[in-house]
């Protein structure tokens, strides 16, 4: 709870950094910089080539989260509840409890507003910390991914959903692909922080899929900026290994028993 309060307290003071992690080694580096480490169900497309996050299972989320837990020491660890694991109050609570018990994460994230508000309220009533997610909702999106907030109806729905989630007690809301002016308005009206992904600089924090920003995952999504070409460095290391093995330079005496 102290960690969650710290995240909320950052609103209007300093930007919140949220990054995805799917395993220990990355998590331990990410943890040095992130306020929130998110085990996102984006792991379905990034690691398993699933065509949608709907294919990600509870067991997959739990196994990756257990690994991430080993690397996360200081940041708030949030785990995505996969598709169809929070359809009713009872299933939402038993699955959230399972995730928290097995992974020792600090909170769960659910996609949606009014449609799942009953489940969100029920989780919070049962002391499960919840992060919201509005805008583009990959678990239920149909067809090509599009930005949100482009019509008066979408704008009204986004604002209503954000207010509903805040009232229900979520500690923060991810805004995915929300039009700049709407993300700005939501961020201004809420007392809890918004974490943007493709939703402008006006959000209280930003999240990206770490594999995307490091250039490990080929993607042409508009909001993804490649901050490093990590593939280049991985290849460099691998090539050196191959060269030294083939030229019998490795393993020298120093590396042999
Ligand atoms: O699944 C995920 O990684 C996410 C973030 C991109 C917000 O939900």
XYZ file of C-alpha atoms and ligand atoms in Angstrom:
265
model
C 0.000 0.000 0.000
C 2.920 2.367 0.684
C 4.191 1.702 -2.854
C 0.758 2.474 -4.301
C 0.489 5.714 -2.310
C 3.904 6.721 -3.667
C 2.644 6.212 -7.225
C -0.471 8.322 -6.578
C 1.601 11.020 -4.868
C 3.663 11.453 -8.027
C 0.684 12.993 -9.831
C 1.470 16.583 -10.823
C 4.978 16.193 -9.362
C 7.049 13.840 -11.471
C 6.394 11.561 -14.421
C 5.670 7.935 -13.647
C 7.735 5.309 -15.463
C 6.031 2.012 -16.244
C 7.728 -0.739 -18.237
C 6.806 -4.275 -19.155
C 8.854 -7.283 -18.066
C 8.278 -10.957 -18.769
C 11.286 -12.555 -17.041
C 13.827 -12.155 -14.243
C 16.892 -10.814 -16.065
C 15.051 -7.993 -17.780
C 12.977 -7.305 -14.665
C 16.043 -6.746 -12.510
C 17.335 -4.062 -14.923
C 13.897 -2.497 -15.458
C 13.352 -2.338 -11.697
C 16.209 0.183 -11.414
C 14.273 2.706 -13.500
C 10.595 1.856 -13.265
C 8.020 2.974 -10.728
C 5.762 0.217 -12.040
C 6.897 -3.072 -13.566
C 4.042 -4.508 -15.568
C 3.793 -8.148 -16.547
C 1.628 -7.348 -19.554
C -0.340 -9.883 -21.513
C 1.431 -8.308 -24.494
C 3.799 -11.216 -23.799
C 1.401 -13.256 -25.943
C 2.348 -11.413 -29.120
C 5.906 -10.487 -28.142
C 7.040 -13.938 -26.971
C 4.569 -16.418 -28.427
C 3.490 -14.810 -31.724
C -0.171 -15.063 -30.739
C -2.339 -12.977 -33.043
C -4.224 -11.460 -30.082
C -3.777 -11.273 -26.313
C -6.992 -13.325 -26.036
C -4.896 -16.481 -26.351
C -2.809 -15.753 -23.248
C -3.616 -18.095 -20.365
C -3.646 -17.579 -16.618
C -0.846 -20.137 -16.234
C 1.342 -18.287 -18.741
C 0.822 -15.009 -16.873
C 1.577 -16.659 -13.543
C 4.732 -18.431 -14.741
C 6.208 -15.294 -16.318
C 5.239 -13.246 -13.277
C 7.006 -15.661 -10.923
C 10.179 -15.117 -12.915
C 9.679 -11.323 -12.959
C 9.149 -11.331 -9.176
C 12.708 -12.617 -8.754
C 14.036 -9.470 -10.420
C 11.699 -6.852 -8.969
C 12.905 -5.406 -5.692
C 11.656 -1.833 -5.455
C 9.056 -1.034 -8.103
C 5.349 -1.795 -7.881
C 4.701 -5.075 -9.669
C 1.426 -5.227 -11.590
C 0.158 -8.290 -13.457
C -2.400 -8.243 -16.275
C -5.434 -10.439 -15.704
C -5.833 -12.366 -18.945
C -8.917 -12.424 -21.161
C -11.965 -14.185 -19.699
C -10.460 -14.457 -16.214
C -12.667 -11.702 -14.780
C -16.060 -12.284 -16.340
C -17.891 -12.506 -12.997
C -17.204 -11.197 -9.498
C -16.416 -14.692 -8.279
C -14.046 -15.628 -11.118
C -12.337 -12.211 -10.944
C -11.692 -12.582 -7.228
C -10.529 -16.181 -7.284
C -8.213 -15.560 -10.266
C -6.834 -12.314 -8.823
C -6.180 -14.076 -5.497
C -4.425 -16.906 -7.341
C -2.238 -14.442 -9.268
C -1.295 -12.536 -6.109
C -0.724 -15.670 -4.019
C 1.454 -17.406 -6.614
C 3.391 -14.426 -7.969
C 3.491 -12.116 -4.929
C 2.668 -9.187 -7.210
C 1.334 -5.941 -5.731
C -1.675 -5.355 -7.984
C -3.589 -6.569 -11.025
C -4.674 -4.726 -14.177
C -8.011 -5.240 -15.931
C -9.129 -3.842 -19.290
C -12.362 -1.866 -19.444
C -14.661 0.628 -17.737
C -18.410 0.462 -17.145
C -18.690 -3.076 -18.547
C -16.475 -4.524 -15.808
C -17.071 -2.009 -13.040
C -18.881 -4.554 -10.851
C -15.873 -6.877 -10.891
C -13.461 -4.004 -10.234
C -15.514 -2.807 -7.246
C -15.691 -6.363 -5.934
C -11.919 -6.831 -6.186
C -11.220 -3.539 -4.430
C -13.802 -4.337 -1.722
C -11.820 -7.531 -1.183
C -8.558 -5.611 -0.814
C -7.112 -6.406 -4.258
C -5.321 -3.317 -5.609
C -6.436 -2.648 -9.189
C -4.983 -0.660 -12.075
C -7.450 0.318 -14.805
C -6.964 0.285 -18.566
C -9.062 2.398 -20.983
C -8.938 3.429 -24.635
C -7.756 0.722 -26.954
C -8.467 -2.565 -25.182
C -6.471 -5.293 -26.954
C -8.349 -8.148 -25.211
C -11.695 -7.150 -26.719
C -10.698 -5.033 -29.754
C -12.069 -6.241 -33.063
C -10.321 -5.721 -36.389
C -7.530 -3.231 -36.904
C -6.336 -1.346 -33.824
C -7.583 2.265 -33.941
C -7.106 5.295 -31.711
C -9.933 6.174 -29.306
C -11.777 9.391 -28.539
C -12.437 10.443 -32.122
C -16.228 10.836 -31.847
C -18.315 12.690 -29.221
C -19.729 9.297 -28.152
C -16.258 7.804 -27.619
C -15.129 10.935 -25.788
C -18.126 10.822 -23.427
C -17.606 7.120 -22.788
C -13.908 7.549 -22.029
C -14.560 10.391 -19.586
C -17.394 8.477 -17.884
C -15.331 5.298 -17.652
C -12.365 7.167 -16.174
C -14.570 8.765 -13.510
C -16.230 5.414 -12.752
C -12.871 3.677 -12.343
C -11.579 6.406 -10.055
C -14.755 6.223 -7.958
C -14.405 2.456 -7.750
C -10.935 2.928 -6.239
C -8.379 1.999 -8.901
C -5.007 3.573 -8.097
C -4.099 4.472 -11.669
C -5.384 4.112 -15.242
C -3.506 3.132 -18.398
C -4.767 5.152 -21.366
C -3.966 3.337 -24.598
C -4.159 5.155 -27.952
C -6.401 7.893 -26.593
C -6.589 11.138 -28.559
C -4.326 13.843 -27.088
C -7.083 16.300 -26.106
C -9.119 13.598 -24.319
C -6.088 12.135 -22.521
C -5.254 15.671 -21.392
C -8.803 16.253 -20.135
C -9.002 12.904 -18.306
C -5.603 13.495 -16.695
C -6.698 16.949 -15.541
C -9.960 15.751 -14.005
C -8.675 12.675 -12.192
C -6.962 12.660 -8.798
C -5.230 9.398 -9.666
C -2.456 9.179 -12.268
C -2.933 8.274 -15.906
C -0.252 6.207 -17.612
C -0.206 6.799 -21.344
C 0.712 4.548 -24.219
C 0.252 6.398 -27.477
C -1.841 8.928 -25.564
C 0.358 12.043 -25.529
C 2.758 13.745 -23.186
C -0.102 15.054 -21.036
C -0.514 11.759 -19.158
C 1.032 11.514 -15.676
C 3.334 8.722 -16.798
C 4.245 6.591 -19.780
C 4.379 2.871 -20.433
C 5.941 0.989 -23.334
C 6.628 -2.632 -24.054
C 10.320 -2.909 -23.159
C 11.113 -5.245 -26.055
C 9.719 -2.581 -28.421
C 11.675 0.359 -27.032
C 14.901 -1.654 -27.027
C 14.383 -2.701 -30.636
C 14.051 -6.423 -29.910
C 10.524 -6.652 -31.268
C 9.877 -5.566 -34.842
C 6.776 -3.363 -34.862
C 5.443 -0.487 -36.902
C 3.051 0.869 -34.270
C 2.938 4.705 -34.404
C 3.671 5.297 -30.709
C 6.657 2.947 -30.493
C 9.979 4.741 -30.473
C 13.040 2.534 -30.767
C 15.404 3.933 -28.122
C 18.118 1.359 -28.808
C 18.956 -1.244 -31.409
C 19.612 -4.010 -28.890
C 19.490 -6.641 -31.630
C 22.717 -5.166 -32.987
C 24.502 -5.725 -29.660
C 23.058 -9.204 -29.220
C 24.367 -10.116 -32.671
C 27.764 -8.654 -31.877
C 28.106 -10.870 -28.806
C 26.873 -13.966 -30.612
C 29.225 -13.400 -33.544
C 32.202 -13.038 -31.176
C 31.283 -16.332 -29.505
C 30.981 -18.128 -32.855
C 34.280 -16.684 -34.050
C 36.183 -17.730 -30.926
C 34.695 -21.233 -30.904
C 35.505 -21.796 -34.561
C 39.029 -20.410 -34.229
C 39.546 -22.459 -31.031
C 40.299 -19.275 -29.076
C 37.505 -20.183 -26.688
C 37.591 -21.936 -24.293
C 41.221 -21.107 -23.483
C 42.911 -22.547 -20.367
C 41.347 -19.805 -18.284
C 37.871 -21.105 -19.081
C 38.647 -24.841 -18.878
C 38.932 -27.294 -15.965
O -0.069 -5.891 -22.116
C 0.627 -4.881 -21.928
O 1.859 -4.906 -22.017
C -0.062 -3.636 -21.599
C 0.682 -2.350 -21.746
C 1.230 -2.159 -23.080
C -0.090 -1.204 -21.267
O -1.188 -3.672 -21.225
